[in-house]
PDB file of C-alpha atoms and ligand atoms in Angstrom:
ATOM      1  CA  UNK A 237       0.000   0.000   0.000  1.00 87.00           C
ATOM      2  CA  UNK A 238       1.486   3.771  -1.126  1.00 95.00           C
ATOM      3  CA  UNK A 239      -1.504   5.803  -0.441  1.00 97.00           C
ATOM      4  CA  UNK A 240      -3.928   5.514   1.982  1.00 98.00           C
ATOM      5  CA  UNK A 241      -7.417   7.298   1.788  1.00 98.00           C
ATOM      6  CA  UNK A 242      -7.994   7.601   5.870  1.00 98.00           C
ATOM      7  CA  UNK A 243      -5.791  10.577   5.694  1.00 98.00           C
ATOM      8  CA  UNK A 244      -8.220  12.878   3.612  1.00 98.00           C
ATOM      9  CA  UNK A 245     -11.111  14.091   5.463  1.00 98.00           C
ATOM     10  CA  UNK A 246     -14.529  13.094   4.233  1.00 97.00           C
ATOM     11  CA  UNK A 247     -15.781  17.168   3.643  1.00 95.00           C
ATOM     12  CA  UNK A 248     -11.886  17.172   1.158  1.00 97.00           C
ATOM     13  CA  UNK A 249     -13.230  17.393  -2.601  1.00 98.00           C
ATOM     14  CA  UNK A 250     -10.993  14.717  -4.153  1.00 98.00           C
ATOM     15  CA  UNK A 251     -10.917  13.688  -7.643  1.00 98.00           C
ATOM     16  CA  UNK A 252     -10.321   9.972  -9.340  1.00 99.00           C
ATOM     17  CA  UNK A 253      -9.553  10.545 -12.847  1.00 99.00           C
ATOM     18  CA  UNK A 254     -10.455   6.768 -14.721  1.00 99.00           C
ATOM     19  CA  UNK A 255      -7.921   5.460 -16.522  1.00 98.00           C
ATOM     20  CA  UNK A 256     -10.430   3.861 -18.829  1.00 98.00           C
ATOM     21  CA  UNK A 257     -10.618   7.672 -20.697  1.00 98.00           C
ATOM     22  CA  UNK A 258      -7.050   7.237 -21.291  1.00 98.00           C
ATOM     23  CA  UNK A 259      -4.625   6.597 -24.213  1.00 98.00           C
ATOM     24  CA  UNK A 260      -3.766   2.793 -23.722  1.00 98.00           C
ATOM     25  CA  UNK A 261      -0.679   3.056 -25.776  1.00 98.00           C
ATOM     26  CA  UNK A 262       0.961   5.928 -23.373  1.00 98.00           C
ATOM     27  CA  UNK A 263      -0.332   4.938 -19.424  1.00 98.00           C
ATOM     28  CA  UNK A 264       2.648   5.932 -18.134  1.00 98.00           C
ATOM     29  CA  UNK A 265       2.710   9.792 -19.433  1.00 98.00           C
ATOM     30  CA  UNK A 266      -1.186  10.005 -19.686  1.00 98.00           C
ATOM     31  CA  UNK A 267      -1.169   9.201 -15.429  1.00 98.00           C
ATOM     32  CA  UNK A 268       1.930  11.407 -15.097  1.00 98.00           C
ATOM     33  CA  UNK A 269      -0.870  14.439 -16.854  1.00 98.00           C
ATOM     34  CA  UNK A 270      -3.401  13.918 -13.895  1.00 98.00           C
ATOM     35  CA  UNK A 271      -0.752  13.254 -11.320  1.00 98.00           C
ATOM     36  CA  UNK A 272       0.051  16.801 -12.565  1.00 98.00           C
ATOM     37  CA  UNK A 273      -3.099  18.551 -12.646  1.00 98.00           C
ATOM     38  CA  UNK A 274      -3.924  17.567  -9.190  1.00 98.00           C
ATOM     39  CA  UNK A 275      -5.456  14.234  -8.990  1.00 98.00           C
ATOM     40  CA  UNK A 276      -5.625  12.974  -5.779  1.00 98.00           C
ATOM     41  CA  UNK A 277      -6.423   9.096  -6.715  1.00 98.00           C
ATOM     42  CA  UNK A 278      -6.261   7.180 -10.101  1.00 99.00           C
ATOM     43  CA  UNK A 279      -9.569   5.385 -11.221  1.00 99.00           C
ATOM     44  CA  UNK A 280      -9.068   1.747 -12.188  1.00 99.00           C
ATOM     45  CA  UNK A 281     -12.194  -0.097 -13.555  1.00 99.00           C
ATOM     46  CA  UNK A 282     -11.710  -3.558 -13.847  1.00 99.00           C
ATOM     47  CA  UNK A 283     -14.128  -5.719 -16.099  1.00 98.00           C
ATOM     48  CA  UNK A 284     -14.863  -9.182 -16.295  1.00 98.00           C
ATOM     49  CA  UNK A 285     -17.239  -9.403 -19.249  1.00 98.00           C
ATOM     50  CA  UNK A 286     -19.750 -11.494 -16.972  1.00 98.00           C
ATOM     51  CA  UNK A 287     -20.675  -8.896 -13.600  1.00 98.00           C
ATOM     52  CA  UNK A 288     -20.683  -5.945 -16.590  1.00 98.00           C
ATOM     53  CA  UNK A 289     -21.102  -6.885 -19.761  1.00 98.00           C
ATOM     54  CA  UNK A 290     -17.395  -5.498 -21.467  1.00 98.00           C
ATOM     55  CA  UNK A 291     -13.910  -6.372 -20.417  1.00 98.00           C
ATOM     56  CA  UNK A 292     -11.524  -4.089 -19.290  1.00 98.00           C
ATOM     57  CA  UNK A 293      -7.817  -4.872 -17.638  1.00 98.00           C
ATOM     58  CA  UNK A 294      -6.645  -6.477 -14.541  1.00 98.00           C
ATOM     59  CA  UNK A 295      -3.886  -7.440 -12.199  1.00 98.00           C
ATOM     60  CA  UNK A 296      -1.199  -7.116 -14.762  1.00 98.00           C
ATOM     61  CA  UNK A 297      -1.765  -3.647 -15.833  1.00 98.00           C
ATOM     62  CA  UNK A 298      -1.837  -2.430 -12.066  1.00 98.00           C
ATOM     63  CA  UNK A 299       1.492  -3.958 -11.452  1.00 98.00           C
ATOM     64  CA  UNK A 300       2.541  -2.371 -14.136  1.00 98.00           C
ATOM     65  CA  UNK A 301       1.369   0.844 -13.519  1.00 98.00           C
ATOM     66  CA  UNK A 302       2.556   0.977 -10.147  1.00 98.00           C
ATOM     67  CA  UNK A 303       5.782   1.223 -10.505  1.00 98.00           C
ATOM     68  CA  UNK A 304       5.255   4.730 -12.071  1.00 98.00           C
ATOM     69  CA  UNK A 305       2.592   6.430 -10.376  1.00 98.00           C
ATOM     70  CA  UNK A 306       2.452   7.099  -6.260  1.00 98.00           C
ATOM     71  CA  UNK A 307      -1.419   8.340  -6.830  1.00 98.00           C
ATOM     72  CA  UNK A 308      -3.962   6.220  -4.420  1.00 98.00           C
ATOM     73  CA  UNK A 309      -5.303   3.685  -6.676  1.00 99.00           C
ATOM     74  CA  UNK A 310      -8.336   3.425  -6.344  1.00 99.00           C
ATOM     75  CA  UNK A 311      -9.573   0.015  -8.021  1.00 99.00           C
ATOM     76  CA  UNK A 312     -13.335  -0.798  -8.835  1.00 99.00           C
ATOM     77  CA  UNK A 313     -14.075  -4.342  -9.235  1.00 99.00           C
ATOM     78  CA  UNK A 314     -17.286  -5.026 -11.567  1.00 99.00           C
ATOM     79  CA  UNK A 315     -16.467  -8.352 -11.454  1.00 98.00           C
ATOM     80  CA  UNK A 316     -19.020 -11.665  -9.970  1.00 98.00           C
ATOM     81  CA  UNK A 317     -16.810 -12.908  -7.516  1.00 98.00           C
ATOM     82  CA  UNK A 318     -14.604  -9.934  -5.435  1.00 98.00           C
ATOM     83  CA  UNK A 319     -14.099 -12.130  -2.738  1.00 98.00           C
ATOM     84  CA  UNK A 320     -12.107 -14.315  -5.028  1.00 98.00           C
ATOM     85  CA  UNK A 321      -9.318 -11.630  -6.503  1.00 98.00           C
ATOM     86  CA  UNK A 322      -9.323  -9.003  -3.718  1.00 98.00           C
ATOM     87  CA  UNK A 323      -6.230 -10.276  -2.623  1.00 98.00           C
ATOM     88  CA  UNK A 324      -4.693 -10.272  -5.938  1.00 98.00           C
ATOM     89  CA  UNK A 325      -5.455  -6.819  -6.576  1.00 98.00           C
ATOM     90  CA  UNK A 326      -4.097  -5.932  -3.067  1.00 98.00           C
ATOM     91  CA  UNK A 327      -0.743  -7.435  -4.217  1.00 98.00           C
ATOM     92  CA  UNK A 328      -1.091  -6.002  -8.086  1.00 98.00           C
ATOM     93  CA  UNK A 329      -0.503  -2.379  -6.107  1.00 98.00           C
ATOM     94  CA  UNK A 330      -4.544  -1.229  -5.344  1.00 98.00           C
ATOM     95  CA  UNK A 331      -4.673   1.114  -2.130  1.00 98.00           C
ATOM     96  CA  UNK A 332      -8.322   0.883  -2.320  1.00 99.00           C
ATOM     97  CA  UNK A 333     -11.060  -1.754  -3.726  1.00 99.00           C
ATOM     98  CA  UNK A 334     -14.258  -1.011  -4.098  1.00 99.00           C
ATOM     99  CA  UNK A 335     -16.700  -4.162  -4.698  1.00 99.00           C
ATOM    100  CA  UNK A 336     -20.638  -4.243  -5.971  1.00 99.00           C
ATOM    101  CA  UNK A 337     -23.177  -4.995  -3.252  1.00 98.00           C
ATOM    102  CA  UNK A 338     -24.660  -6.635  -6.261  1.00 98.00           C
ATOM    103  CA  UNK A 339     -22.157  -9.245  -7.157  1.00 98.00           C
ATOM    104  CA  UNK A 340     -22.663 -12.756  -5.617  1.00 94.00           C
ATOM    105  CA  UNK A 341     -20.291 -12.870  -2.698  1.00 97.00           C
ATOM    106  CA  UNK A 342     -21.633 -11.579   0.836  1.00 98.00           C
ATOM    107  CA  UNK A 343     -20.760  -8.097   1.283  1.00 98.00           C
ATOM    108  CA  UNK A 344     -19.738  -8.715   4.539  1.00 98.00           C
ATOM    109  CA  UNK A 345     -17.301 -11.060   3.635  1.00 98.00           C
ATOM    110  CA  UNK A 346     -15.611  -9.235   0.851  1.00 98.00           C
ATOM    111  CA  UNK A 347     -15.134  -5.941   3.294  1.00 98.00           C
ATOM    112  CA  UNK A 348     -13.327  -8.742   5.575  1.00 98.00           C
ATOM    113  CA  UNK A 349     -10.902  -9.969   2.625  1.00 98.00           C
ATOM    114  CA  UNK A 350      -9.963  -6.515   1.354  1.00 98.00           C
ATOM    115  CA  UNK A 351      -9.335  -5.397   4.652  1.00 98.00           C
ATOM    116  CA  UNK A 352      -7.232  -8.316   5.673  1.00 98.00           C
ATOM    117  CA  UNK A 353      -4.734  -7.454   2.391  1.00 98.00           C
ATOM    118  CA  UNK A 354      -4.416  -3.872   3.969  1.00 98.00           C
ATOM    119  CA  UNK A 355      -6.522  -1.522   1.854  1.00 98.00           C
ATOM    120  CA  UNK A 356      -9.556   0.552   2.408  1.00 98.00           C
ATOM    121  CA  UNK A 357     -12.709  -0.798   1.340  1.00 99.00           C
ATOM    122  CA  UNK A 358     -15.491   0.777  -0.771  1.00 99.00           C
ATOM    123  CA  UNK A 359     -19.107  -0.420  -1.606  1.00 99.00           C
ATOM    124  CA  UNK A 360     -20.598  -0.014  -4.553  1.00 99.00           C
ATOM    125  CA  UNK A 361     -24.342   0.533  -5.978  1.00 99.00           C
ATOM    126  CA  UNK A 362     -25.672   0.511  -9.189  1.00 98.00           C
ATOM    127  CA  UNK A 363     -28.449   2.978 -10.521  1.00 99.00           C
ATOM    128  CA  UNK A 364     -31.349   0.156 -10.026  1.00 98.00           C
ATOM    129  CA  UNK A 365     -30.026  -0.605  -6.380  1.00 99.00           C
ATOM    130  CA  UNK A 366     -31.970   1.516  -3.533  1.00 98.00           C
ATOM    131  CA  UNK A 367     -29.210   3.497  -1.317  1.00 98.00           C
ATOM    132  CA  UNK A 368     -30.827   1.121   1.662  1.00 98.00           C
ATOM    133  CA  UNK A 369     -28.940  -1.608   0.299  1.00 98.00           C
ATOM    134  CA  UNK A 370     -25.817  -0.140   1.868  1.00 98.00           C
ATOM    135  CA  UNK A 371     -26.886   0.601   4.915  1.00 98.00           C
ATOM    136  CA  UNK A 372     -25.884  -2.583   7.113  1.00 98.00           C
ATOM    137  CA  UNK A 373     -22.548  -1.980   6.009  1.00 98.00           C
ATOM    138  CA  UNK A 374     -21.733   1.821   6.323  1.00 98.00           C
ATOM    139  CA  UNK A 375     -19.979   1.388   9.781  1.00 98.00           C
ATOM    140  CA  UNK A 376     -17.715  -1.188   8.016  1.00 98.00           C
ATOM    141  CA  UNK A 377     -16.484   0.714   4.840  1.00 98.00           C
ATOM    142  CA  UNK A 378     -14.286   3.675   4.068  1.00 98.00           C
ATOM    143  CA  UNK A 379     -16.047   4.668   1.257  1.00 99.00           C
ATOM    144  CA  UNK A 380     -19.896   4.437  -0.520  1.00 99.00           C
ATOM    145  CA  UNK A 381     -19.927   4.794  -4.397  1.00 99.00           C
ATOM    146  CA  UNK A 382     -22.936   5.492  -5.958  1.00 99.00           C
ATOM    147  CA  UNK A 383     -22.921   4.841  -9.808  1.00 99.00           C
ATOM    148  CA  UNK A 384     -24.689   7.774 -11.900  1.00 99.00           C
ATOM    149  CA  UNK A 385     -24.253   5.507 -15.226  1.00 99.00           C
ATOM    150  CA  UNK A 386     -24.928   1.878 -15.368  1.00 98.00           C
ATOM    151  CA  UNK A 387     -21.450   0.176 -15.258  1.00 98.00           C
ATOM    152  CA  UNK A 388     -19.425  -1.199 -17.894  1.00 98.00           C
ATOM    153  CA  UNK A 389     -18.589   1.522 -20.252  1.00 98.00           C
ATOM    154  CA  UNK A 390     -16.792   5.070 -20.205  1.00 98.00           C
ATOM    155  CA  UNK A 391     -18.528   8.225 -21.632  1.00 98.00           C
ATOM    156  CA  UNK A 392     -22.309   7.797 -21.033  1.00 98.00           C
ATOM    157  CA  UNK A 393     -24.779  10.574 -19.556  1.00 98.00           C
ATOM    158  CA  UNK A 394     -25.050  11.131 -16.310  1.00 99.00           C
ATOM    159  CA  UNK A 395     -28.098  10.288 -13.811  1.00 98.00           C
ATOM    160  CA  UNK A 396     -29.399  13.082 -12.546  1.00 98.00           C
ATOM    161  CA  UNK A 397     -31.773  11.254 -10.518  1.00 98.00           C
ATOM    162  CA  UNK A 398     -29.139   9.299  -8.913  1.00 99.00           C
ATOM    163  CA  UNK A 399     -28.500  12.646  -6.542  1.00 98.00           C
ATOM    164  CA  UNK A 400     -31.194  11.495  -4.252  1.00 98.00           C
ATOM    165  CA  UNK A 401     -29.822   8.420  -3.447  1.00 98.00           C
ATOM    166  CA  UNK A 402     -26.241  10.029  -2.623  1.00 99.00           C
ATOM    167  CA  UNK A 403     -28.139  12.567  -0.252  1.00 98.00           C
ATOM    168  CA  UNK A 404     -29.570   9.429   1.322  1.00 99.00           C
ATOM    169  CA  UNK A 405     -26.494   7.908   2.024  1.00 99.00           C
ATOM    170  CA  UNK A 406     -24.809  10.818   3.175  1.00 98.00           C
ATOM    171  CA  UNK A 407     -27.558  11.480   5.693  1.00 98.00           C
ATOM    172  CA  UNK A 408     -27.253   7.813   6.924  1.00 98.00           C
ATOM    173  CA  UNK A 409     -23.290   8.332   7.461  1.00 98.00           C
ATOM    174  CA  UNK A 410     -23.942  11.937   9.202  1.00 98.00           C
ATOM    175  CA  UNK A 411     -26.777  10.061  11.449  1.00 98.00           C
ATOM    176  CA  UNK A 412     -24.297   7.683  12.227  1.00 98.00           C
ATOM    177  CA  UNK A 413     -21.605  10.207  12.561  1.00 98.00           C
ATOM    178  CA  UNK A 414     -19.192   7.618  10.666  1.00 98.00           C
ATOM    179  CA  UNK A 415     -15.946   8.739   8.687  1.00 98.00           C
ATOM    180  CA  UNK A 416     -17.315   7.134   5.453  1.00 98.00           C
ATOM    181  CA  UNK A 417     -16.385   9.016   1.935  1.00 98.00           C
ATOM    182  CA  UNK A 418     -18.808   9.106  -1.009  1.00 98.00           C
ATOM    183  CA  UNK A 419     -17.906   8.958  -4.601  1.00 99.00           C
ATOM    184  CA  UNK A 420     -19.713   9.289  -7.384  1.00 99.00           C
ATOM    185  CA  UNK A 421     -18.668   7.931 -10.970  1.00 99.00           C
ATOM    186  CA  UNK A 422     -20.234   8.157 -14.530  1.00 99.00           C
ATOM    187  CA  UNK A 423     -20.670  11.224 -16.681  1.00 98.00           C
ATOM    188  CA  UNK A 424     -19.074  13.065 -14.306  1.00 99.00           C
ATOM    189  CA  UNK A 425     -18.091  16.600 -15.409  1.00 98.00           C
ATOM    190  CA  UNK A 426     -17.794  20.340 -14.017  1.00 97.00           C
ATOM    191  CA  UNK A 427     -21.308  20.852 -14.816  1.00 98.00           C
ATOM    192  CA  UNK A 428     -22.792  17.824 -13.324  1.00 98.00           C
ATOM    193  CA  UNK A 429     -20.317  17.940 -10.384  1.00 98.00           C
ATOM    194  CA  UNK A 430     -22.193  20.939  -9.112  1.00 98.00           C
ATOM    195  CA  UNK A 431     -25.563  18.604  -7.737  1.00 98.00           C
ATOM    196  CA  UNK A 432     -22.738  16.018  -6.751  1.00 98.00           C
ATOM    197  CA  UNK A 433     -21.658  18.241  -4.375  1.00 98.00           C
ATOM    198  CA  UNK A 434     -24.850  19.511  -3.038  1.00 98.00           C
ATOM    199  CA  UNK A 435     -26.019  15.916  -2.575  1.00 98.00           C
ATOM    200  CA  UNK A 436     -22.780  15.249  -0.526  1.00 98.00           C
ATOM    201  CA  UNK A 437     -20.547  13.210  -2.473  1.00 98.00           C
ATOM    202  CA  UNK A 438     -16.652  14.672  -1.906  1.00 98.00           C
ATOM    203  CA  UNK A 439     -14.752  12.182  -4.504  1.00 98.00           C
ATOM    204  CA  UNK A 440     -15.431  11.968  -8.290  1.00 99.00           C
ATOM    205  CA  UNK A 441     -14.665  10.200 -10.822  1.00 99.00           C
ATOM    206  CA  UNK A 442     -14.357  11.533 -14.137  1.00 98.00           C
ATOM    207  CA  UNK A 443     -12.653   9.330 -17.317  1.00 98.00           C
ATOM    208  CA  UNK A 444     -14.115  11.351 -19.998  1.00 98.00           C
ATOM    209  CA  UNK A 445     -14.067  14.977 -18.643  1.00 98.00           C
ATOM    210  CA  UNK A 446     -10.441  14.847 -17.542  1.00 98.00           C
ATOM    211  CA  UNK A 447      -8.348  12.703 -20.228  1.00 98.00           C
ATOM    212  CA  UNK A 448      -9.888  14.094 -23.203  1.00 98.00           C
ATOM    213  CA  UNK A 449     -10.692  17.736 -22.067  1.00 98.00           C
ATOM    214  CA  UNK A 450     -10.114  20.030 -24.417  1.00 98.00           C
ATOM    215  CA  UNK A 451      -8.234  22.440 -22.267  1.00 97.00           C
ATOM    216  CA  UNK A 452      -6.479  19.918 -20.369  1.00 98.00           C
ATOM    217  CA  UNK A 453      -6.388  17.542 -17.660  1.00 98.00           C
ATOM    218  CA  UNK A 454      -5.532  20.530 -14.634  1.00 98.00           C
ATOM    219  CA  UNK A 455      -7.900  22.642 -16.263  1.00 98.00           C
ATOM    220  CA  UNK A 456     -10.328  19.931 -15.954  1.00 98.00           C
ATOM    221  CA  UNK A 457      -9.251  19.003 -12.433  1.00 98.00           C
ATOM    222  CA  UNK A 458      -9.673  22.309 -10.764  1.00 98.00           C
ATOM    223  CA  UNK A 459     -13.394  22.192 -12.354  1.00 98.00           C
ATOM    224  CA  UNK A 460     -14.207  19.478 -10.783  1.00 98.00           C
ATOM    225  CA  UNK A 461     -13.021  20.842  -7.143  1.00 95.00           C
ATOM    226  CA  UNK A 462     -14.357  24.463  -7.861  1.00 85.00           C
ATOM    227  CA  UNK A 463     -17.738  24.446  -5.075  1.00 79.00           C
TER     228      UNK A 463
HETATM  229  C1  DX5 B 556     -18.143   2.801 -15.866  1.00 84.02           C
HETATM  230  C2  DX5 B 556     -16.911   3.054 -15.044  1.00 84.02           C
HETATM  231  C3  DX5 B 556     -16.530   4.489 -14.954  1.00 84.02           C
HETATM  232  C4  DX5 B 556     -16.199   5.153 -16.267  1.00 84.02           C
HETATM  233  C5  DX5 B 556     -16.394   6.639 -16.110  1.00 84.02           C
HETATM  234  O1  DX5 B 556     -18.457   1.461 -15.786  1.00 84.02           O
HETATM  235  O2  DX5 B 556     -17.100   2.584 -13.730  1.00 84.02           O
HETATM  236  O3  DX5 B 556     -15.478   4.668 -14.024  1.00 84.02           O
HETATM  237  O4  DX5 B 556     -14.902   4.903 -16.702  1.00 84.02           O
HETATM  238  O5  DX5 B 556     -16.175   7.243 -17.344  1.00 84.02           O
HETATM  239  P1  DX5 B 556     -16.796   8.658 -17.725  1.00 84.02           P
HETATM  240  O6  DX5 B 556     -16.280   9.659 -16.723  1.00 84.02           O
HETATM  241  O7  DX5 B 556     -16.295   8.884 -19.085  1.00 84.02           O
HETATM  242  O8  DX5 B 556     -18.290   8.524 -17.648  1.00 84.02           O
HETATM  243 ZN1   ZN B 557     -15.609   3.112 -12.168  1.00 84.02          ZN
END
């Protein structure tokens, strides 16, 4: 582990630029351009072609990746069986792994494994999934992301109606008065940041808006932390 997300406070915007945007030919100076322009954590979806239906990149990649970047990475399984390859993501260099409360293994279980490896754990819910179905496991996770595209691919629209369910969770966490941070990730751009932020989330992801913005990646960066 190089980076470890309990040291940002939960009110800290953060961003989590997805390396899925990126040019696959040049990962190591297209992550040295966010690293640049502010990025606190790197974005890693990883697809298994059965939990989502397209394939993405795994273990190998990360380990290769690594060994250039000192960004929090901050891995997102949509895969069926997280319980399975936590560890091996641990090892492959993740910081953080996020799983779906949707995929087959019990949630409780998976927050267990990734925790045993050493990283922070995130849950994960899709845009059909109530914000309920997180609920039993806020007081064990570092983090709550909320989907505002249905997974598997990079540059859809964002959900608008998806802000209710953030504000839901956030409320639960403040009720609970638990150190939890909530991420949002799809479509995700200085516009559509702004009702991110109202509904509480503090970390975005953004694959589209920051990789292929026009004016740049810091540009694109600072956007997405202006309040
Ligand atoms: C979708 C992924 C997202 C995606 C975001 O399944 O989880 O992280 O890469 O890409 P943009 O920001 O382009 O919507
Ligand atoms: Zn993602």
């Amino acid at each position: 582990m190089i980076a470890d997300l309990r040291k940002f406070d939960c009110g800290d915007l953060l961003v989590s630029p997805s390396l899925l945007a990126a040019d696959f030919a040049r990962l190591d100076s297209e992550i040295a351009r966010v690293e640049k322009g502010g990025a606190e954590l790197l974005h890693l979806d990883v697809m298994d072609g059965h939990f989502v239906p397209n394939l993405s990149f795994g273990g190998p990649v990360i380990t290769s990746i690594r060994k250039v970047s000192k960004l929090l990475f901050d891995v997102h399984l949509m895969i069926s069986h997280p319980e399975k390859y936590a560890a091996s993501f641990a090892k492959a260099g993740a910081d953080h792994i996020t799983f779906h409360v949707e995929s087959d293994d019990d949630p409780e279980a998976v927050i267990r494994t990734i925790r045993e490896t050493g990283c922070t754990a995130g849950i994960c819910v899709k845009p059909k999934t109530p914000a309920e179905a997180v609920f039993p496991y806020l007081d064990k996770v570092d983090m709550v992301l909320v989907m505002t595209v249905e997974p598997g691919f990079g540059g859809q629209k964002f959900m608008a109606d998806m802000m209710s369910k953030v504000q839901a969770i956030r409320q639960e966490i403040d009720r609970k008065s638990l150190k939890v941070h909530l991420e949002v990730d799809g479509g995700v751009d200085r516009e559509t940041v702004k009702p991110c932020i109202a509904a509480g989330a503090n970390i975005f992801v953004a694959g589209t808006s920051v990789f292929r913005a026009p004016d740049g990646a810091e540009a694109a960066i600072a956007g997405l932390k202006h309040r």
